[in-house]
PDB file of C-alpha atoms in Angstrom:
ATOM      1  CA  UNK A   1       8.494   0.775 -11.564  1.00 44.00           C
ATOM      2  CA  UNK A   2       7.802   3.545 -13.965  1.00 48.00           C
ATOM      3  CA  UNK A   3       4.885   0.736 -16.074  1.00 74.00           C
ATOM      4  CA  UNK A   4       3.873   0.047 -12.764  1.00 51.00           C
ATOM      5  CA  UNK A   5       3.153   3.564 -11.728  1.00 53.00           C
ATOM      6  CA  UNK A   6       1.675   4.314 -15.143  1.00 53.00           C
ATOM      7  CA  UNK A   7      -0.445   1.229 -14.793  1.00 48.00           C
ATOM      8  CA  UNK A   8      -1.868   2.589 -11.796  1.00 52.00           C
ATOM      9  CA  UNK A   9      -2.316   6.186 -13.165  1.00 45.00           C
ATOM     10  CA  UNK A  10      -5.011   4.414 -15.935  1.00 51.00           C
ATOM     11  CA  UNK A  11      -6.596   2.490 -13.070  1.00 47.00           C
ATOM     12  CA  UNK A  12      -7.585   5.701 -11.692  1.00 51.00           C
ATOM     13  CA  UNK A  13      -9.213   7.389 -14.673  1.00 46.00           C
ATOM     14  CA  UNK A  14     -10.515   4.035 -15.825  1.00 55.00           C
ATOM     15  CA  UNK A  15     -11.177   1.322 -13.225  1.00 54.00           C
ATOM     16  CA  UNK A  16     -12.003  -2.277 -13.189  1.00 58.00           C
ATOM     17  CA  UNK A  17     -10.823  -5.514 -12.056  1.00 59.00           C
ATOM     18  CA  UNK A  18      -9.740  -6.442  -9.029  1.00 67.00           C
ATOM     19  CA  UNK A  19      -6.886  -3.439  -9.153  1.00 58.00           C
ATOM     20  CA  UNK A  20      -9.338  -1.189 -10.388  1.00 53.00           C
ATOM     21  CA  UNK A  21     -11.349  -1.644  -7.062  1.00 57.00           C
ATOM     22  CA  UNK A  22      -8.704  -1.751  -4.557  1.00 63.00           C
ATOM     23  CA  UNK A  23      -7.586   2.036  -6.103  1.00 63.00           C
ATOM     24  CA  UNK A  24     -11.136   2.618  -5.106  1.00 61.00           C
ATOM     25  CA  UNK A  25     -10.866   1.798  -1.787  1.00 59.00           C
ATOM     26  CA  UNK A  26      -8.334   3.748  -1.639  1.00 66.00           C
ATOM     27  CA  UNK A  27      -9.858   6.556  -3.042  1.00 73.00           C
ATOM     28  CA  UNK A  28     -12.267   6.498  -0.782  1.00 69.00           C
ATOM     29  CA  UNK A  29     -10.185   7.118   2.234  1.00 76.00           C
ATOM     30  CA  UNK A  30      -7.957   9.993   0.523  1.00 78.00           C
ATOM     31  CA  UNK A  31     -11.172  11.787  -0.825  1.00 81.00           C
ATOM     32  CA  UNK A  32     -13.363  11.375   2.200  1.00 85.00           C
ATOM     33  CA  UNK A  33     -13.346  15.346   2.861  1.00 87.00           C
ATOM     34  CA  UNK A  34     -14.208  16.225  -0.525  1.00 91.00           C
ATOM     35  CA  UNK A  35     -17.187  13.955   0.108  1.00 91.00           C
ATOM     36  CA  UNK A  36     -18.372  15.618   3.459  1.00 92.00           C
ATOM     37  CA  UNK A  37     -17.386  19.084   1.749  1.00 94.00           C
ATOM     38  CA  UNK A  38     -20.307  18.687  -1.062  1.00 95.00           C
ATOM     39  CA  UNK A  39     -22.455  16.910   0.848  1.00 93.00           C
ATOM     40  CA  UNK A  40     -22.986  19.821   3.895  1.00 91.00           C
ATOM     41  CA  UNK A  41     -23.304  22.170   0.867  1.00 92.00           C
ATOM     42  CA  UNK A  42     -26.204  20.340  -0.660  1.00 90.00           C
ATOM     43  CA  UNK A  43     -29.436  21.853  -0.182  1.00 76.00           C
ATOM     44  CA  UNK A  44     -30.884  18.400   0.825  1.00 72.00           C
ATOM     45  CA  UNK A  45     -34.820  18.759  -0.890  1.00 71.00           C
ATOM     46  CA  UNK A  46     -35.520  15.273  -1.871  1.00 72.00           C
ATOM     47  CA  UNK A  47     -37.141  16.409  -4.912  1.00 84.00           C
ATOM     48  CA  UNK A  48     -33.507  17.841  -6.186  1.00 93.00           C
ATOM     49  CA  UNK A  49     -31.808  15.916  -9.191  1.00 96.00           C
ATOM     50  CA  UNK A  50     -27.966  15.141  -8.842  1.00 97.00           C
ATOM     51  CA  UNK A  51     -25.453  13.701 -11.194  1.00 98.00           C
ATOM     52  CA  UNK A  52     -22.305  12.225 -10.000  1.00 97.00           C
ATOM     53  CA  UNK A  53     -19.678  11.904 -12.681  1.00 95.00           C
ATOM     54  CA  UNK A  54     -17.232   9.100 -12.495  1.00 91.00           C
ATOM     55  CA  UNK A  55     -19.014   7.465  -9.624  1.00 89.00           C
ATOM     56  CA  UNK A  56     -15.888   4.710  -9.512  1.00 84.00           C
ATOM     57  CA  UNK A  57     -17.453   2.031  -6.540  1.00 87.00           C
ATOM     58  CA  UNK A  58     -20.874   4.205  -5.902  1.00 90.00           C
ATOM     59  CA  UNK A  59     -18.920   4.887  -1.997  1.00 91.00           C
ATOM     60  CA  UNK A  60     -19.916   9.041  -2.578  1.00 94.00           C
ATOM     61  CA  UNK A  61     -23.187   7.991  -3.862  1.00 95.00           C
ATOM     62  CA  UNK A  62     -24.088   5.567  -0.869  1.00 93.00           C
ATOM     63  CA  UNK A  63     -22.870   9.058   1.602  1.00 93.00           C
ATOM     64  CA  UNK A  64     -24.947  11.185  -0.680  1.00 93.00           C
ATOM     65  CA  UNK A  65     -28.309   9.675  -0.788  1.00 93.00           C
ATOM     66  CA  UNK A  66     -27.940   8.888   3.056  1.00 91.00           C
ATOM     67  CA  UNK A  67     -27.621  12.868   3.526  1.00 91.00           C
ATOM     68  CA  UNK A  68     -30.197  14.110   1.168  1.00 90.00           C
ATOM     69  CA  UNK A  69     -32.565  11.422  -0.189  1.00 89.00           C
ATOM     70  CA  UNK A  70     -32.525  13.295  -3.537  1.00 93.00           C
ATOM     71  CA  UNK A  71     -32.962  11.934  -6.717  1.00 95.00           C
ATOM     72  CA  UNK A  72     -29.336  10.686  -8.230  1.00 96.00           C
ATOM     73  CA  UNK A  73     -28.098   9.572 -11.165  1.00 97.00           C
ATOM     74  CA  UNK A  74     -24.316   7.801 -11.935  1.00 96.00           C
ATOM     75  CA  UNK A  75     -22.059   7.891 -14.745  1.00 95.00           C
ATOM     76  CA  UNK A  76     -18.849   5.952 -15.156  1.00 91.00           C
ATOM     77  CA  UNK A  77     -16.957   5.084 -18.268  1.00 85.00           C
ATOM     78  CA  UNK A  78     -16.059   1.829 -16.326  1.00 85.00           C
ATOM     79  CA  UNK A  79     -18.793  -0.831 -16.683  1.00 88.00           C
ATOM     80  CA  UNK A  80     -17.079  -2.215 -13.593  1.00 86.00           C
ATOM     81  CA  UNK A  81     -17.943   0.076 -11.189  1.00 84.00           C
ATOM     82  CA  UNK A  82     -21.141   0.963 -13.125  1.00 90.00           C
ATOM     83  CA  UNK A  83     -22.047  -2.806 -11.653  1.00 90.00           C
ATOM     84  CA  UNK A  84     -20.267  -2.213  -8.066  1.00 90.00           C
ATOM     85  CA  UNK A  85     -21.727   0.811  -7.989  1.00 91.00           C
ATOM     86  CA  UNK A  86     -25.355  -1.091  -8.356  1.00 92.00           C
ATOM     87  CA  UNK A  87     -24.368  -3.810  -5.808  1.00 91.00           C
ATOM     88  CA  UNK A  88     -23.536  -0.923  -2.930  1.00 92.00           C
ATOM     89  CA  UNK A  89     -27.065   1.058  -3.547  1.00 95.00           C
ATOM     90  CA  UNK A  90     -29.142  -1.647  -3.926  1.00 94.00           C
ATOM     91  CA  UNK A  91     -30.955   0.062  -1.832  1.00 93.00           C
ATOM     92  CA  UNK A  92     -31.574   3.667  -3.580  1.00 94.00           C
ATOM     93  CA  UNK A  93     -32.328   1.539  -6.716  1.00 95.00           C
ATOM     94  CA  UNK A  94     -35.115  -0.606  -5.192  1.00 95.00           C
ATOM     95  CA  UNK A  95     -36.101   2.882  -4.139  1.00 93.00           C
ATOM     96  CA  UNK A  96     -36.512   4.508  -7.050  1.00 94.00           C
ATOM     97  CA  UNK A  97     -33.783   6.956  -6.311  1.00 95.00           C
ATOM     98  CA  UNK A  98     -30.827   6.241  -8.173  1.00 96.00           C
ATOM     99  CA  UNK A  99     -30.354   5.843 -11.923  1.00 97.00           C
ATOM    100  CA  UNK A 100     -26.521   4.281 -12.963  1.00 96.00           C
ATOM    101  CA  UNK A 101     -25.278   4.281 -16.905  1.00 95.00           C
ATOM    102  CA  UNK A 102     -22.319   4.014 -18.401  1.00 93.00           C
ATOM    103  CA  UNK A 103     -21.124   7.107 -20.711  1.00 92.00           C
ATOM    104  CA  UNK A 104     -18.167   9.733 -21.003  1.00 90.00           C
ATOM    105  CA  UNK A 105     -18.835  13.616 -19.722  1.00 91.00           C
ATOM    106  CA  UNK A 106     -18.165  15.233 -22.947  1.00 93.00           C
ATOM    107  CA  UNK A 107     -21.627  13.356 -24.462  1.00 93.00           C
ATOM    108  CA  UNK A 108     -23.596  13.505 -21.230  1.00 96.00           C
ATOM    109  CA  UNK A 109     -26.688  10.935 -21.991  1.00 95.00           C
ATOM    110  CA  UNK A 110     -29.186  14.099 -20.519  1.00 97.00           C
ATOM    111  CA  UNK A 111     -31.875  16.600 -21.607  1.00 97.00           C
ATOM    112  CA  UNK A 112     -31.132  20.154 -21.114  1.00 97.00           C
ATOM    113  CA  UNK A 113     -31.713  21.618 -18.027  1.00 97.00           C
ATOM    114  CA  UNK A 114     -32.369  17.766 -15.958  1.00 97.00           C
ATOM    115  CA  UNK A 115     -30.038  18.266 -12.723  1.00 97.00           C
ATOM    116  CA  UNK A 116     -30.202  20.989 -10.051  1.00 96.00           C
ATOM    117  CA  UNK A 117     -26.681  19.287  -8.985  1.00 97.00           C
ATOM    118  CA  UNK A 118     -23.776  17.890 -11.049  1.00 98.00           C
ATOM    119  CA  UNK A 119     -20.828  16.685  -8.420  1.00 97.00           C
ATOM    120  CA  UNK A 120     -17.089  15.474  -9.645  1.00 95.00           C
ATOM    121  CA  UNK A 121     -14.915  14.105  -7.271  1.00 93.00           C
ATOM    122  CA  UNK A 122     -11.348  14.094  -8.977  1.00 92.00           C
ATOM    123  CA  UNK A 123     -12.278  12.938 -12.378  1.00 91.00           C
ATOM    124  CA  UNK A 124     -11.701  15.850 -14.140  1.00 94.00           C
ATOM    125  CA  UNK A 125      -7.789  15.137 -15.027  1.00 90.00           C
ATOM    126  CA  UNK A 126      -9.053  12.398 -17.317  1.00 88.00           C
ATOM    127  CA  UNK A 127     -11.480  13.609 -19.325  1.00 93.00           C
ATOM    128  CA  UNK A 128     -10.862  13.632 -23.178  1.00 90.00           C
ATOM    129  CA  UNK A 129     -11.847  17.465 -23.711  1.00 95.00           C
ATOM    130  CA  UNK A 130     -12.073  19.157 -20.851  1.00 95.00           C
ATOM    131  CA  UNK A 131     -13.982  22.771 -22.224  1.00 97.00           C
ATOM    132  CA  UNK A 132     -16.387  20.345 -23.752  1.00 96.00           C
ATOM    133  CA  UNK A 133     -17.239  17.943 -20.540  1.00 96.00           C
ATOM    134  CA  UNK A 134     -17.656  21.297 -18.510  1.00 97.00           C
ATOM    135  CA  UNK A 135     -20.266  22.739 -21.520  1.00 97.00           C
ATOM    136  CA  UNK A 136     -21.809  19.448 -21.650  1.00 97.00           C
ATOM    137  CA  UNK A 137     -22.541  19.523 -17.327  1.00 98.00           C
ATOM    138  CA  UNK A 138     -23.966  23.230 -17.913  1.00 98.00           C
ATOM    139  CA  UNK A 139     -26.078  22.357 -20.046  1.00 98.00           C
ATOM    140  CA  UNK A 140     -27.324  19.357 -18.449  1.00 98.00           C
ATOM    141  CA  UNK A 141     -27.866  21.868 -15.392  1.00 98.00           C
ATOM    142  CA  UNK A 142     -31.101  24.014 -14.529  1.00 96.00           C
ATOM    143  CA  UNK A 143     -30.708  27.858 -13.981  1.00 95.00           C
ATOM    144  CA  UNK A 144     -28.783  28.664 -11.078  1.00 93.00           C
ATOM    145  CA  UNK A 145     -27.806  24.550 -10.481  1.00 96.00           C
ATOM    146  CA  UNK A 146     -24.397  24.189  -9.417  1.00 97.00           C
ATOM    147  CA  UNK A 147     -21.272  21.865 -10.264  1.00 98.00           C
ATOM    148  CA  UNK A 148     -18.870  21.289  -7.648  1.00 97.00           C
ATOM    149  CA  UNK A 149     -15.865  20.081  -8.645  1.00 97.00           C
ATOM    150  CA  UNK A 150     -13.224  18.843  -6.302  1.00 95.00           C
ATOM    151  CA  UNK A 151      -9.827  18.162  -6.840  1.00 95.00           C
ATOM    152  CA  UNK A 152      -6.075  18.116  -5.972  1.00 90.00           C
ATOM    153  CA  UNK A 153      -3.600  20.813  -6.575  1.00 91.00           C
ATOM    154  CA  UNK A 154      -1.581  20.970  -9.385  1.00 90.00           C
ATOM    155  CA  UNK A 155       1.347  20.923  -7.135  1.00 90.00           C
ATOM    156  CA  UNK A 156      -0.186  17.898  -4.441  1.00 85.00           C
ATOM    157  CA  UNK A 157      -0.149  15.849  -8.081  1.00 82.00           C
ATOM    158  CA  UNK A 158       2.988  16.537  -9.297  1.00 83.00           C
ATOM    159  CA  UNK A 159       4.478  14.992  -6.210  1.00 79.00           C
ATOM    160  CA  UNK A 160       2.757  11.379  -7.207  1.00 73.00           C
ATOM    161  CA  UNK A 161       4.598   8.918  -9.781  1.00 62.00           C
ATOM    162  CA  UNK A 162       1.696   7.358 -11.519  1.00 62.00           C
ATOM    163  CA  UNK A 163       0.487  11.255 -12.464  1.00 62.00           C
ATOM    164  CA  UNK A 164       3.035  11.957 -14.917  1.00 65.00           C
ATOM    165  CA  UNK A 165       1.651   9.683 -17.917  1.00 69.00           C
ATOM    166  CA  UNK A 166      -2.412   9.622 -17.332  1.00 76.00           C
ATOM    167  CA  UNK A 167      -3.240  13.031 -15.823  1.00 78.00           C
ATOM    168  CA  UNK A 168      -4.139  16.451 -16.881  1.00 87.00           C
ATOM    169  CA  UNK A 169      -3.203  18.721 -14.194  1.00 91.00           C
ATOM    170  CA  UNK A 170      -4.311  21.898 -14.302  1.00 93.00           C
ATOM    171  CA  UNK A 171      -3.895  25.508 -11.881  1.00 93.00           C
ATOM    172  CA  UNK A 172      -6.466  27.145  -9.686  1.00 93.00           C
ATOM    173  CA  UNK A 173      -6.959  29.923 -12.831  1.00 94.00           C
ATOM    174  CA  UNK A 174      -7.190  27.031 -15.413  1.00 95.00           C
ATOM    175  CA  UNK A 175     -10.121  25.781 -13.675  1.00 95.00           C
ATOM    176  CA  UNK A 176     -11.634  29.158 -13.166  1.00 95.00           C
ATOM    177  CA  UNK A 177     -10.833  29.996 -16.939  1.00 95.00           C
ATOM    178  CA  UNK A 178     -12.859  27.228 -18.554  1.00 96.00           C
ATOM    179  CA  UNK A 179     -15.240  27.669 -16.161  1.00 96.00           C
ATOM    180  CA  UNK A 180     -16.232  30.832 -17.865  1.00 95.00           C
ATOM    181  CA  UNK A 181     -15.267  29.664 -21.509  1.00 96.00           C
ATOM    182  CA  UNK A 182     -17.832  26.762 -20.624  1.00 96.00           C
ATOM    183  CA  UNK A 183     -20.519  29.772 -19.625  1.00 95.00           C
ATOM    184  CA  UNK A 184     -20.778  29.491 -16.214  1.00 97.00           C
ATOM    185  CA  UNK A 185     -22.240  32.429 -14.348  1.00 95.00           C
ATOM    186  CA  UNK A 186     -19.886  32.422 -11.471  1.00 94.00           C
ATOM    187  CA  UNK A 187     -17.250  30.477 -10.435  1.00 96.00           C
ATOM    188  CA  UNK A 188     -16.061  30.092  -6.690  1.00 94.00           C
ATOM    189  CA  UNK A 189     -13.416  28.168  -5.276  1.00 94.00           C
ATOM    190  CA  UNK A 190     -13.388  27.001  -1.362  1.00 92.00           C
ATOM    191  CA  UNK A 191      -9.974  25.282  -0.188  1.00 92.00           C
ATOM    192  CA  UNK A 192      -9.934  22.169   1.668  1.00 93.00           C
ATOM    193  CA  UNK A 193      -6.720  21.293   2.934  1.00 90.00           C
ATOM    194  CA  UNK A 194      -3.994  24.275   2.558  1.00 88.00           C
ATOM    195  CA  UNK A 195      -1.771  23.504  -0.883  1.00 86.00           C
ATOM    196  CA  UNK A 196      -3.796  20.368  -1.349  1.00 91.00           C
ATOM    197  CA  UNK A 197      -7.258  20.132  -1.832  1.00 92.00           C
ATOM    198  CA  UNK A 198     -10.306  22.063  -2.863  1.00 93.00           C
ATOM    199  CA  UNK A 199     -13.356  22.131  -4.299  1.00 96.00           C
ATOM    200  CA  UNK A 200     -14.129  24.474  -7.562  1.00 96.00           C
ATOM    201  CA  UNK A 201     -18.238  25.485  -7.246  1.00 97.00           C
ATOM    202  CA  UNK A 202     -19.382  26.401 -10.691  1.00 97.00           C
ATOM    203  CA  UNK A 203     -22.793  27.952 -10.989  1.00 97.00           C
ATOM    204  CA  UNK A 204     -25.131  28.239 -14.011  1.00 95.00           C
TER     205      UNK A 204
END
């Protein structure tokens, strides 16, 4: 049980396969208010630039692009959903409006200054150097663009088995203290779900 739940723990900061896409789907369901929660917050000018970290199956992207048209970009470290990703927005690609690569957050493949809007939904925990993957999305960000961040609590986490081996869990004042080691200007947090959920809105 314990491999098992550990097994599942790395599908989740590293999909692919057939598991890796039915934790996806999954995914999709749990997160689905951290996806309306961004998306109602996004100024939605098509000309706007947004990067979605750890875009898993492209689901968020496919919401986002509906809402705002904008001008997206992907990055997984799973070539996987880098592909499934491409298969559910065939659309924004034909397009024009959506740009997928594969890459890590702590060596973001980005000028300076290219995105108005970096998002992150629950991708954070598995990120090699955390300090460094928040630096690397400010600078990727113009002046006053914003990261939003969203994410369980530390104590919603604990309560899962396959957290204990693959995630970093971290308190509401660790994300608000790297937030400003990283050299963000301000750094807001807006709850979700009472205990459980919320998203951390860091601006440049």
């Amino acid at each position: 049980m314990f491999k098992l739940s550990e097994y599942i723990g790395r599908q989740c900061g590293n999909p692919h396969g057939i598991i890796g896409k039915i934790c996806c789907l999954i995914m999709n369901i749990i997160n689905n208010m951290m996806y309306k929660n961004i998306i109602s917050d996004i100024n939605s000018d098509k000309n706007i630039r947004i990067l979605d970290i750890g875009c898993g199956n492209g689901f968020f992207i496919r919401q986002l692009y509906r809402n705002t048209k904008a001008h997206i970009y992907g990055i997984d470290i799973s070539e996987d959903m880098i592909n499934t990703t491409a298969r559910l927005n065939r659309k924004a690609i034909t397009e024009g409006h959506l740009k997928l690569r594969a890459g890590n957050c702590c060596n973001l493949p980005y000028n300076d200054k290219t995105f108005d809007v970096v998002t992150s939904i629950n991708s954070i925990y598995f990120w090699d150097d955390t300090l460094k993957g928040l630096s690397e999305i400010k600078r990727v960000l113009r002046n006053d663009g914003v990261f939003y961040n969203a994410v369980y609590s530390k104590k919603f986490l604990k309560k899962l088995p396959y957290t204990r081996k693959c995630f970093k869990l971290f308190r509401k004042s660790d994300y608000i203290t790297l937030g400003k080691k990283a050299g963000f200007s301000s750094v807001e947090l807006k709850e979700i779900v009472a205990g459980e959920s919320y998203i951390i809105k860091y601006i440049k």
